[in-house]
mmCIF file of C-alpha atoms and ligand atoms in Angstrom:
data_model
loop_
_atom_site.group_PDB
_atom_site.id
_atom_site.type_symbol
_atom_site.label_atom_id
_atom_site.label_comp_id
_atom_site.label_asym_id
_atom_site.label_seq_id
_atom_site.Cartn_x
_atom_site.Cartn_y
_atom_site.Cartn_z
ATOM 1 C CA UNK A 1 -0.690 -17.051 30.448
ATOM 2 C CA UNK A 2 -4.175 -18.533 30.751
ATOM 3 C CA UNK A 3 -5.437 -20.819 28.009
ATOM 4 C CA UNK A 4 -8.309 -18.369 27.340
ATOM 5 C CA UNK A 5 -5.752 -15.936 25.931
ATOM 6 C CA UNK A 6 -4.477 -18.507 23.458
ATOM 7 C CA UNK A 7 -6.234 -19.423 20.267
ATOM 8 C CA UNK A 8 -5.164 -22.222 17.952
ATOM 9 C CA UNK A 9 -5.691 -21.692 14.230
ATOM 10 C CA UNK A 10 -4.675 -23.579 11.115
ATOM 11 C CA UNK A 11 -4.043 -20.563 8.951
ATOM 12 C CA UNK A 12 -3.425 -17.020 10.158
ATOM 13 C CA UNK A 13 -3.482 -14.338 7.472
ATOM 14 C CA UNK A 14 -1.985 -10.978 8.421
ATOM 15 C CA UNK A 15 -3.278 -8.135 6.237
ATOM 16 C CA UNK A 16 -6.436 -7.489 4.246
ATOM 17 C CA UNK A 17 -5.456 -6.230 0.798
ATOM 18 C CA UNK A 18 -6.016 -8.203 -2.427
ATOM 19 C CA UNK A 19 -3.272 -10.651 -1.383
ATOM 20 C CA UNK A 20 -4.740 -11.344 2.067
ATOM 21 C CA UNK A 21 -8.338 -11.718 0.937
ATOM 22 C CA UNK A 22 -7.443 -13.888 -2.045
ATOM 23 C CA UNK A 23 -5.337 -16.097 0.223
ATOM 24 C CA UNK A 24 -8.377 -16.252 2.522
ATOM 25 C CA UNK A 25 -10.740 -17.283 -0.304
ATOM 26 C CA UNK A 26 -8.445 -20.157 -1.281
ATOM 27 C CA UNK A 27 -7.567 -21.172 2.282
ATOM 28 C CA UNK A 28 -11.237 -21.180 3.312
ATOM 29 C CA UNK A 29 -12.206 -23.316 0.331
ATOM 30 C CA UNK A 30 -9.389 -25.703 1.262
ATOM 31 C CA UNK A 31 -10.952 -25.975 4.735
ATOM 32 C CA UNK A 32 -8.055 -24.294 6.560
ATOM 33 C CA UNK A 33 -10.558 -22.060 8.413
ATOM 34 C CA UNK A 34 -8.446 -18.948 7.936
ATOM 35 C CA UNK A 35 -8.448 -16.075 10.378
ATOM 36 C CA UNK A 36 -7.603 -12.687 8.858
ATOM 37 C CA UNK A 37 -6.278 -9.837 10.999
ATOM 38 C CA UNK A 38 -7.032 -6.799 8.861
ATOM 39 C CA UNK A 39 -4.543 -4.256 10.197
ATOM 40 C CA UNK A 40 -5.485 -0.605 10.721
ATOM 41 C CA UNK A 41 -6.331 0.046 7.083
ATOM 42 C CA UNK A 42 -8.963 -2.571 6.432
ATOM 43 C CA UNK A 43 -8.875 -3.447 2.729
ATOM 44 C CA UNK A 44 -5.337 -2.129 2.338
ATOM 45 C CA UNK A 45 -3.937 0.484 -0.008
ATOM 46 C CA UNK A 46 -6.657 0.106 -2.635
ATOM 47 C CA UNK A 47 -9.163 1.661 -0.255
ATOM 48 C CA UNK A 48 -7.313 4.943 -0.832
ATOM 49 C CA UNK A 49 -7.384 4.819 -4.621
ATOM 50 C CA UNK A 50 -10.045 5.868 -7.085
ATOM 51 C CA UNK A 51 -10.984 3.889 -10.151
ATOM 52 C CA UNK A 52 -9.358 0.524 -10.695
ATOM 53 C CA UNK A 53 -9.592 -0.149 -14.409
ATOM 54 C CA UNK A 54 -7.051 -2.936 -14.742
ATOM 55 C CA UNK A 55 -8.379 -5.651 -12.437
ATOM 56 C CA UNK A 56 -9.793 -8.442 -14.618
ATOM 57 C CA UNK A 57 -13.508 -9.034 -14.268
ATOM 58 C CA UNK A 58 -14.670 -5.435 -13.931
ATOM 59 C CA UNK A 59 -15.294 -4.358 -17.547
ATOM 60 C CA UNK A 60 -16.607 -0.966 -16.444
ATOM 61 C CA UNK A 61 -13.973 -0.452 -13.753
ATOM 62 C CA UNK A 62 -14.590 -0.371 -10.016
ATOM 63 C CA UNK A 63 -13.529 1.859 -7.156
ATOM 64 C CA UNK A 64 -10.820 0.519 -4.823
ATOM 65 C CA UNK A 65 -13.079 0.508 -1.708
ATOM 66 C CA UNK A 66 -15.894 -1.346 -3.507
ATOM 67 C CA UNK A 67 -13.480 -3.923 -4.897
ATOM 68 C CA UNK A 68 -12.036 -4.571 -1.444
ATOM 69 C CA UNK A 69 -15.519 -4.981 0.051
ATOM 70 C CA UNK A 70 -16.312 -7.473 -2.717
ATOM 71 C CA UNK A 71 -13.146 -9.421 -1.904
ATOM 72 C CA UNK A 72 -13.924 -9.413 1.814
ATOM 73 C CA UNK A 73 -17.474 -10.681 1.252
ATOM 74 C CA UNK A 74 -16.170 -13.373 -1.081
ATOM 75 C CA UNK A 75 -13.684 -14.538 1.572
ATOM 76 C CA UNK A 76 -16.391 -14.496 4.256
ATOM 77 C CA UNK A 77 -18.779 -16.455 2.064
ATOM 78 C CA UNK A 78 -16.490 -19.479 2.446
ATOM 79 C CA UNK A 79 -16.135 -19.083 6.199
ATOM 80 C CA UNK A 80 -13.134 -16.770 6.624
ATOM 81 C CA UNK A 81 -13.059 -15.136 10.048
ATOM 82 C CA UNK A 82 -12.191 -11.495 9.294
ATOM 83 C CA UNK A 83 -11.176 -9.546 12.393
ATOM 84 C CA UNK A 84 -10.449 -5.849 12.625
ATOM 85 C CA UNK A 85 -7.228 -5.837 14.610
ATOM 86 C CA UNK A 86 -3.465 -5.717 14.475
ATOM 87 C CA UNK A 87 -0.805 -8.359 14.954
ATOM 88 C CA UNK A 88 1.774 -6.576 17.078
ATOM 89 C CA UNK A 89 4.408 -9.287 17.489
ATOM 90 C CA UNK A 90 5.350 -12.617 15.971
ATOM 91 C CA UNK A 91 7.548 -15.434 17.194
ATOM 92 C CA UNK A 92 8.625 -17.701 14.363
ATOM 93 C CA UNK A 93 11.503 -19.268 16.323
ATOM 94 C CA UNK A 94 9.177 -21.963 17.585
ATOM 95 C CA UNK A 95 6.537 -24.204 16.048
ATOM 96 C CA UNK A 96 3.558 -23.875 16.009
ATOM 97 C CA UNK A 97 4.109 -20.266 14.976
ATOM 98 C CA UNK A 98 3.013 -17.540 17.349
ATOM 99 C CA UNK A 99 1.506 -14.115 16.867
ATOM 100 C CA UNK A 100 0.248 -11.643 19.458
ATOM 101 C CA UNK A 101 -2.639 -9.277 18.733
ATOM 102 C CA UNK A 102 -3.058 -5.680 19.907
ATOM 103 C CA UNK A 103 -5.465 -6.939 22.573
ATOM 104 C CA UNK A 104 -2.800 -9.292 23.961
ATOM 105 C CA UNK A 105 -4.294 -12.494 22.568
ATOM 106 C CA UNK A 106 -1.766 -15.116 21.448
ATOM 107 C CA UNK A 107 -2.588 -16.901 18.198
ATOM 108 C CA UNK A 108 -0.846 -20.221 17.751
ATOM 109 C CA UNK A 109 -0.861 -20.994 14.047
ATOM 110 C CA UNK A 110 0.045 -24.011 11.904
ATOM 111 C CA UNK A 111 0.653 -21.691 8.947
ATOM 112 C CA UNK A 112 0.983 -17.942 8.567
ATOM 113 C CA UNK A 113 0.439 -15.936 5.389
ATOM 114 C CA UNK A 114 1.950 -12.463 5.566
ATOM 115 C CA UNK A 115 0.199 -9.927 3.345
ATOM 116 C CA UNK A 116 0.814 -6.689 5.202
ATOM 117 C CA UNK A 117 1.538 -4.667 2.064
ATOM 118 C CA UNK A 118 3.423 -1.416 1.935
ATOM 119 C CA UNK A 119 2.890 2.161 3.146
ATOM 120 C CA UNK A 120 3.183 5.504 1.381
ATOM 121 C CA UNK A 121 6.515 7.319 1.730
ATOM 122 C CA UNK A 122 6.995 10.940 2.793
ATOM 123 C CA UNK A 123 9.638 13.412 1.648
ATOM 124 C CA UNK A 124 10.877 13.933 5.214
ATOM 125 C CA UNK A 125 10.546 17.737 5.266
ATOM 126 C CA UNK A 126 9.783 19.432 8.593
ATOM 127 C CA UNK A 127 7.153 21.582 6.858
ATOM 128 C CA UNK A 128 5.541 18.477 5.366
ATOM 129 C CA UNK A 129 5.020 17.162 8.889
ATOM 130 C CA UNK A 130 3.898 20.539 10.200
ATOM 131 C CA UNK A 131 1.106 20.871 7.630
ATOM 132 C CA UNK A 132 0.087 17.207 7.491
ATOM 133 C CA UNK A 133 -3.702 17.244 7.573
ATOM 134 C CA UNK A 134 -3.700 21.010 6.962
ATOM 135 C CA UNK A 135 -3.025 20.896 3.247
ATOM 136 C CA UNK A 136 -0.456 18.090 3.105
ATOM 137 C CA UNK A 137 -1.773 14.637 2.251
ATOM 138 C CA UNK A 138 -0.679 11.294 0.800
ATOM 139 C CA UNK A 139 -4.110 10.412 -0.523
ATOM 140 C CA UNK A 140 -5.917 12.389 -3.199
ATOM 141 C CA UNK A 141 -8.998 10.193 -3.009
ATOM 142 C CA UNK A 142 -9.322 10.773 0.718
ATOM 143 C CA UNK A 143 -8.597 14.506 0.751
ATOM 144 C CA UNK A 144 -9.054 15.843 -2.797
ATOM 145 C CA UNK A 145 -12.624 16.851 -1.966
ATOM 146 C CA UNK A 146 -11.351 19.585 0.390
ATOM 147 C CA UNK A 147 -9.475 21.287 -2.449
ATOM 148 C CA UNK A 148 -12.296 21.686 -4.951
ATOM 149 C CA UNK A 149 -11.720 24.690 -7.185
ATOM 150 C CA UNK A 150 -8.260 25.323 -5.689
ATOM 151 C CA UNK A 151 -4.675 24.937 -6.929
ATOM 152 C CA UNK A 152 -2.737 21.892 -5.713
ATOM 153 C CA UNK A 153 0.586 20.129 -6.277
ATOM 154 C CA UNK A 154 1.410 16.431 -6.497
ATOM 155 C CA UNK A 155 4.986 15.218 -5.982
ATOM 156 C CA UNK A 156 6.244 12.118 -7.808
ATOM 157 C CA UNK A 157 6.628 10.744 -11.301
ATOM 158 C CA UNK A 158 5.200 7.236 -10.947
ATOM 159 C CA UNK A 159 1.761 5.809 -11.673
ATOM 160 C CA UNK A 160 0.466 6.850 -8.269
ATOM 161 C CA UNK A 161 1.464 10.482 -8.743
ATOM 162 C CA UNK A 162 -0.018 10.582 -12.253
ATOM 163 C CA UNK A 163 -3.207 8.903 -11.101
ATOM 164 C CA UNK A 164 -3.554 11.354 -8.216
ATOM 165 C CA UNK A 165 -2.856 14.317 -10.510
ATOM 166 C CA UNK A 166 -5.507 13.107 -12.996
ATOM 167 C CA UNK A 167 -8.008 12.601 -10.183
ATOM 168 C CA UNK A 168 -7.329 16.030 -8.684
ATOM 169 C CA UNK A 169 -7.522 17.694 -12.099
ATOM 170 C CA UNK A 170 -11.224 16.850 -12.149
ATOM 171 C CA UNK A 171 -11.797 18.649 -8.846
ATOM 172 C CA UNK A 172 -9.221 21.402 -8.769
ATOM 173 C CA UNK A 173 -8.538 24.498 -10.843
ATOM 174 C CA UNK A 174 -4.890 23.675 -11.472
ATOM 175 C CA UNK A 175 -2.619 20.750 -10.632
ATOM 176 C CA UNK A 176 1.177 21.011 -10.654
ATOM 177 C CA UNK A 177 2.959 17.685 -10.999
ATOM 178 C CA UNK A 178 6.372 18.062 -9.374
ATOM 179 C CA UNK A 179 8.872 15.635 -10.930
ATOM 180 C CA UNK A 180 12.471 15.414 -9.756
ATOM 181 C CA UNK A 181 13.900 14.244 -13.093
ATOM 182 C CA UNK A 182 13.173 15.171 -16.697
ATOM 183 C CA UNK A 183 11.061 12.088 -17.280
ATOM 184 C CA UNK A 184 8.185 10.210 -15.701
ATOM 185 C CA UNK A 185 8.495 6.697 -14.355
ATOM 186 C CA UNK A 186 4.759 6.083 -14.874
ATOM 187 C CA UNK A 187 3.327 3.771 -17.554
ATOM 188 C CA UNK A 188 2.904 5.278 -21.019
ATOM 189 C CA UNK A 189 -0.902 5.259 -20.616
ATOM 190 C CA UNK A 190 -0.692 7.356 -17.446
ATOM 191 C CA UNK A 191 1.913 9.672 -19.003
ATOM 192 C CA UNK A 192 -0.417 10.359 -21.924
ATOM 193 C CA UNK A 193 -3.263 11.002 -19.562
ATOM 194 C CA UNK A 194 -1.470 13.667 -17.513
ATOM 195 C CA UNK A 195 0.130 15.263 -20.559
ATOM 196 C CA UNK A 196 -3.259 15.555 -22.246
ATOM 197 C CA UNK A 197 -5.045 17.052 -19.260
ATOM 198 C CA UNK A 198 -5.089 20.819 -19.822
ATOM 199 C CA UNK A 199 -5.085 21.866 -16.155
ATOM 200 C CA UNK A 200 -2.080 19.687 -15.211
ATOM 201 C CA UNK A 201 1.293 21.405 -15.513
ATOM 202 C CA UNK A 202 4.398 19.265 -15.119
ATOM 203 C CA UNK A 203 7.313 20.944 -13.360
ATOM 204 C CA UNK A 204 10.389 18.957 -14.441
ATOM 205 C CA UNK A 205 13.661 18.710 -12.493
ATOM 206 C CA UNK A 206 11.930 20.137 -9.466
ATOM 207 C CA UNK A 207 12.719 19.324 -5.845
ATOM 208 C CA UNK A 208 10.358 20.458 -3.096
ATOM 209 C CA UNK A 209 12.472 22.241 -0.477
ATOM 210 C CA UNK A 210 9.722 23.545 1.757
ATOM 211 C CA UNK A 211 5.967 23.511 2.070
ATOM 212 C CA UNK A 212 5.101 27.095 2.883
ATOM 213 C CA UNK A 213 2.109 28.230 4.898
ATOM 214 C CA UNK A 214 0.596 30.785 7.244
ATOM 215 C CA UNK A 215 1.121 28.526 10.282
ATOM 216 C CA UNK A 216 -2.411 27.195 9.837
ATOM 217 C CA UNK A 217 -2.695 25.939 6.283
ATOM 218 C CA UNK A 218 -0.529 25.389 3.214
ATOM 219 C CA UNK A 219 -0.129 28.377 0.908
ATOM 220 C CA UNK A 220 2.619 27.177 -1.435
ATOM 221 C CA UNK A 221 5.721 25.119 -2.155
ATOM 222 C CA UNK A 222 9.295 26.309 -2.585
ATOM 223 C CA UNK A 223 11.028 24.355 -5.324
ATOM 224 C CA UNK A 224 14.669 24.001 -6.249
ATOM 225 C CA UNK A 225 15.575 23.285 -9.849
ATOM 226 C CA UNK A 226 17.745 20.156 -9.788
ATOM 227 C CA UNK A 227 19.695 21.322 -12.858
ATOM 228 C CA UNK A 228 20.139 25.059 -12.384
ATOM 229 C CA UNK A 229 19.907 25.290 -8.592
ATOM 230 C CA UNK A 230 17.383 28.149 -8.985
ATOM 231 C CA UNK A 231 14.499 28.514 -6.574
ATOM 232 C CA UNK A 232 10.880 29.353 -7.252
ATOM 233 C CA UNK A 233 7.665 29.282 -5.293
ATOM 234 C CA UNK A 234 4.295 28.134 -6.550
ATOM 235 C CA UNK A 235 1.056 29.032 -4.808
ATOM 236 C CA UNK A 236 -1.011 26.002 -3.872
ATOM 237 C CA UNK A 237 -3.461 25.123 -1.125
ATOM 238 C CA UNK A 238 -2.925 21.363 -1.284
ATOM 239 C CA UNK A 239 0.296 19.344 -1.413
ATOM 240 C CA UNK A 240 -0.016 15.642 -2.218
ATOM 241 C CA UNK A 241 2.961 13.321 -1.764
ATOM 242 C CA UNK A 242 3.023 10.268 -4.060
ATOM 243 C CA UNK A 243 6.633 9.075 -4.093
ATOM 244 C CA UNK A 244 6.390 5.362 -3.481
ATOM 245 C CA UNK A 245 6.093 2.959 -0.607
ATOM 246 C CA UNK A 246 7.865 1.164 2.244
ATOM 247 C CA UNK A 247 7.041 -2.486 2.981
ATOM 248 C CA UNK A 248 5.206 -3.077 6.261
ATOM 249 C CA UNK A 249 7.656 -5.507 7.800
ATOM 250 C CA UNK A 250 8.714 -3.932 11.117
ATOM 251 C CA UNK A 251 7.259 -6.744 13.224
ATOM 252 C CA UNK A 252 9.051 -9.371 11.117
ATOM 253 C CA UNK A 253 12.569 -7.980 11.550
ATOM 254 C CA UNK A 254 14.786 -10.651 13.089
ATOM 255 C CA UNK A 255 12.036 -13.254 12.556
ATOM 256 C CA UNK A 256 12.245 -13.766 8.816
ATOM 257 C CA UNK A 257 14.673 -12.955 5.988
ATOM 258 C CA UNK A 258 14.165 -9.469 4.520
ATOM 259 C CA UNK A 259 16.025 -7.839 1.627
ATOM 260 C CA UNK A 260 17.984 -4.582 1.969
ATOM 261 C CA UNK A 261 14.823 -2.512 1.323
ATOM 262 C CA UNK A 262 12.882 -4.450 3.960
ATOM 263 C CA UNK A 263 10.769 -6.584 1.600
ATOM 264 C CA UNK A 264 10.248 -10.222 2.641
ATOM 265 C CA UNK A 265 12.420 -12.612 0.667
ATOM 266 C CA UNK A 266 10.557 -15.463 -0.976
ATOM 267 C CA UNK A 267 11.845 -18.449 -2.905
ATOM 268 C CA UNK A 268 11.617 -17.475 -6.623
ATOM 269 C CA UNK A 269 8.409 -18.737 -8.216
ATOM 270 C CA UNK A 270 6.872 -19.373 -4.814
ATOM 271 C CA UNK A 271 5.597 -17.567 -1.713
ATOM 272 C CA UNK A 272 7.721 -19.650 0.659
ATOM 273 C CA UNK A 273 9.901 -17.719 3.084
ATOM 274 C CA UNK A 274 12.937 -19.003 4.974
ATOM 275 C CA UNK A 275 10.647 -20.002 7.873
ATOM 276 C CA UNK A 276 8.792 -23.303 7.470
ATOM 277 C CA UNK A 277 5.028 -22.712 7.439
ATOM 278 C CA UNK A 278 5.305 -18.968 6.761
ATOM 279 C CA UNK A 279 4.358 -17.629 3.329
ATOM 280 C CA UNK A 280 4.379 -14.059 2.007
ATOM 281 C CA UNK A 281 2.125 -12.570 -0.669
ATOM 282 C CA UNK A 282 1.470 -9.189 -2.262
ATOM 283 C CA UNK A 283 3.391 -5.931 -1.999
ATOM 284 C CA UNK A 284 5.181 -6.978 1.182
ATOM 285 C CA UNK A 285 7.340 -9.266 -0.977
ATOM 286 C CA UNK A 286 7.027 -7.557 -4.368
ATOM 287 C CA UNK A 287 8.656 -4.281 -5.306
ATOM 288 C CA UNK A 288 8.532 -4.992 -9.035
ATOM 289 C CA UNK A 289 4.916 -5.483 -10.130
ATOM 290 C CA UNK A 290 2.939 -4.132 -7.143
ATOM 291 C CA UNK A 291 -0.425 -4.562 -8.822
ATOM 292 C CA UNK A 292 -3.688 -5.629 -7.236
ATOM 293 C CA UNK A 293 -3.896 -8.551 -9.637
ATOM 294 C CA UNK A 294 -0.358 -9.765 -8.943
ATOM 295 C CA UNK A 295 -0.986 -9.378 -5.208
ATOM 296 C CA UNK A 296 -4.146 -11.468 -5.599
ATOM 297 C CA UNK A 297 -2.205 -14.027 -7.648
ATOM 298 C CA UNK A 298 0.468 -14.449 -5.010
ATOM 299 C CA UNK A 299 -2.251 -14.596 -2.333
ATOM 300 C CA UNK A 300 -3.714 -17.577 -4.174
ATOM 301 C CA UNK A 301 -0.250 -19.153 -4.410
ATOM 302 C CA UNK A 302 0.355 -18.651 -0.689
ATOM 303 C CA UNK A 303 -2.879 -20.417 0.291
ATOM 304 C CA UNK A 304 -2.202 -23.351 -2.021
ATOM 305 C CA UNK A 305 1.374 -23.647 -0.760
ATOM 306 C CA UNK A 306 0.213 -23.405 2.865
ATOM 307 C CA UNK A 307 -2.339 -26.155 2.329
ATOM 308 C CA UNK A 308 0.179 -28.442 0.575
ATOM 309 C CA UNK A 309 2.853 -27.768 3.179
ATOM 310 C CA UNK A 310 0.444 -28.621 5.997
ATOM 311 C CA UNK A 311 -0.746 -31.743 4.163
ATOM 312 C CA UNK A 312 2.820 -33.004 3.709
ATOM 313 C CA UNK A 313 3.685 -32.196 7.293
ATOM 314 C CA UNK A 314 0.685 -34.068 8.663
ATOM 315 C CA UNK A 315 1.054 -37.125 6.447
HETATM 316 P P1 NDP B 1 7.084 4.409 -7.864
HETATM 317 O O1 NDP B 1 8.184 3.900 -7.008
HETATM 318 O O2 NDP B 1 6.770 3.761 -9.144
HETATM 319 O O3 NDP B 1 7.373 5.958 -8.203
HETATM 320 C C1 NDP B 1 7.795 6.839 -7.215
HETATM 321 C C2 NDP B 1 8.010 8.183 -7.872
HETATM 322 O O4 NDP B 1 8.338 9.150 -6.867
HETATM 323 C C3 NDP B 1 9.153 8.182 -8.871
HETATM 324 O O5 NDP B 1 8.851 9.002 -9.975
HETATM 325 C C4 NDP B 1 10.299 8.754 -8.058
HETATM 326 O O6 NDP B 1 11.227 9.459 -8.843
HETATM 327 C C5 NDP B 1 9.576 9.745 -7.161
HETATM 328 N N1 NDP B 1 10.294 9.986 -5.916
HETATM 329 C C6 NDP B 1 10.765 9.073 -5.039
HETATM 330 N N2 NDP B 1 11.359 9.677 -3.986
HETATM 331 C C7 NDP B 1 11.258 11.007 -4.220
HETATM 332 C C8 NDP B 1 11.672 12.156 -3.513
HETATM 333 N N3 NDP B 1 12.294 12.060 -2.340
HETATM 334 N N4 NDP B 1 11.406 13.346 -4.051
HETATM 335 C C9 NDP B 1 10.763 13.483 -5.234
HETATM 336 N N5 NDP B 1 10.324 12.428 -5.958
HETATM 337 C C10 NDP B 1 10.578 11.206 -5.453
HETATM 338 O O7 NDP B 1 5.811 4.469 -6.887
HETATM 339 P P2 NDP B 1 4.265 4.518 -7.243
HETATM 340 O O8 NDP B 1 3.619 4.611 -5.915
HETATM 341 O O9 NDP B 1 3.952 5.555 -8.223
HETATM 342 O O10 NDP B 1 3.937 3.117 -7.907
HETATM 343 C C11 NDP B 1 4.262 1.913 -7.229
HETATM 344 C C12 NDP B 1 3.869 0.720 -8.097
HETATM 345 O O11 NDP B 1 2.442 0.633 -8.185
HETATM 346 C C13 NDP B 1 4.380 0.842 -9.517
HETATM 347 O O12 NDP B 1 4.768 -0.437 -9.972
HETATM 348 C C14 NDP B 1 3.183 1.329 -10.295
HETATM 349 O O13 NDP B 1 3.222 0.952 -11.644
HETATM 350 C C15 NDP B 1 2.036 0.671 -9.550
HETATM 351 N N6 NDP B 1 0.785 1.443 -9.649
HETATM 352 C C16 NDP B 1 -0.126 1.078 -10.589
HETATM 353 C C17 NDP B 1 -1.313 1.737 -10.732
HETATM 354 C C18 NDP B 1 -2.289 1.278 -11.749
HETATM 355 O O14 NDP B 1 -1.926 0.426 -12.543
HETATM 356 N N7 NDP B 1 -3.509 1.781 -11.763
HETATM 357 C C19 NDP B 1 -1.654 2.920 -9.900
HETATM 358 C C20 NDP B 1 -0.610 3.243 -8.963
HETATM 359 C C21 NDP B 1 0.556 2.530 -8.865
HETATM 360 P P3 NDP B 1 12.257 8.682 -9.796
HETATM 361 O O15 NDP B 1 11.450 8.245 -10.995
HETATM 362 O O16 NDP B 1 13.248 9.750 -10.115
HETATM 363 O O17 NDP B 1 12.809 7.549 -9.015
#
């Protein structure tokens, strides 16, 4: 390997959601000259949401994409090097820590902050795959526009599903919210919102068995009642899946301790992992709160801990 393919950095941040950018703001201000590799979805999951009304500091609310641009610019203002690219491989068995980018460059880092977030889950139906992009979607904000004036269904009972249903209700004629139990997991505020939206109909105890179509586009969904076992079909042109997330930790398997669901294990009350110099922040290590503000909070913690760890190591 030639030296031109190796770059030495003090702080490598992997991922560009609220955790990554907040870590970058703090690391840059602490003079760690952070380098952020954004991943494929620059700005993270919030770039696929609509209004964010619960992030402190935006009294009138803000859209996810605008908030993420604000965070990026704030990180860059203090000298963060934000690069659109992917870290494909890490080697934490040696120190300094190593990471390889999708262009083959090796980054040798004194500290690494992992903030790779989590990815939307799918039901796993053949028909869901078949019609993906032809009526099946996991992002109402991205694709809702195509279903204006039509009937659509959203699967899930959490905040994401309710938020997507409320968003789609503004664009579409009718929105079915398909819930597998007889209650919603979503916050009370979101529950009230969907229940008070006239063109949202909640289908309780309903399990999607098949997304039906004409081989080109979605025309409906076949549902099984979880209690009675009865089947029924609803006619919809759009089918939105909003059933939760999987942590983005594939490249860290075997390199760092993960829990049984694949989330990175951190020392309670800290962002420290079992590998010295590696810290984890945001949804990649949090399956409880999963909020932009908690992700940002742990991003801040990770940068402070990285700086202190490096200071102690060098002194
Ligand atoms: P959640 O894990 O909270 O909810 C997933 C939902 O999908 C549950 O209702 C679950 O049902 C259902 N589900 C899971 N698997 C299946 C399946 N195979 N078939 C049918 N239904 C299924 O995920 P969310 O993405 O909604 O939310 C994640 C986190 O992000 C939460 O903490 C949430 O509060 C937060 N969030 C906050 C927002 C905000 O504050 N603006 C917006 C969006 C999310 P069951 O309940 O039966 O398990």
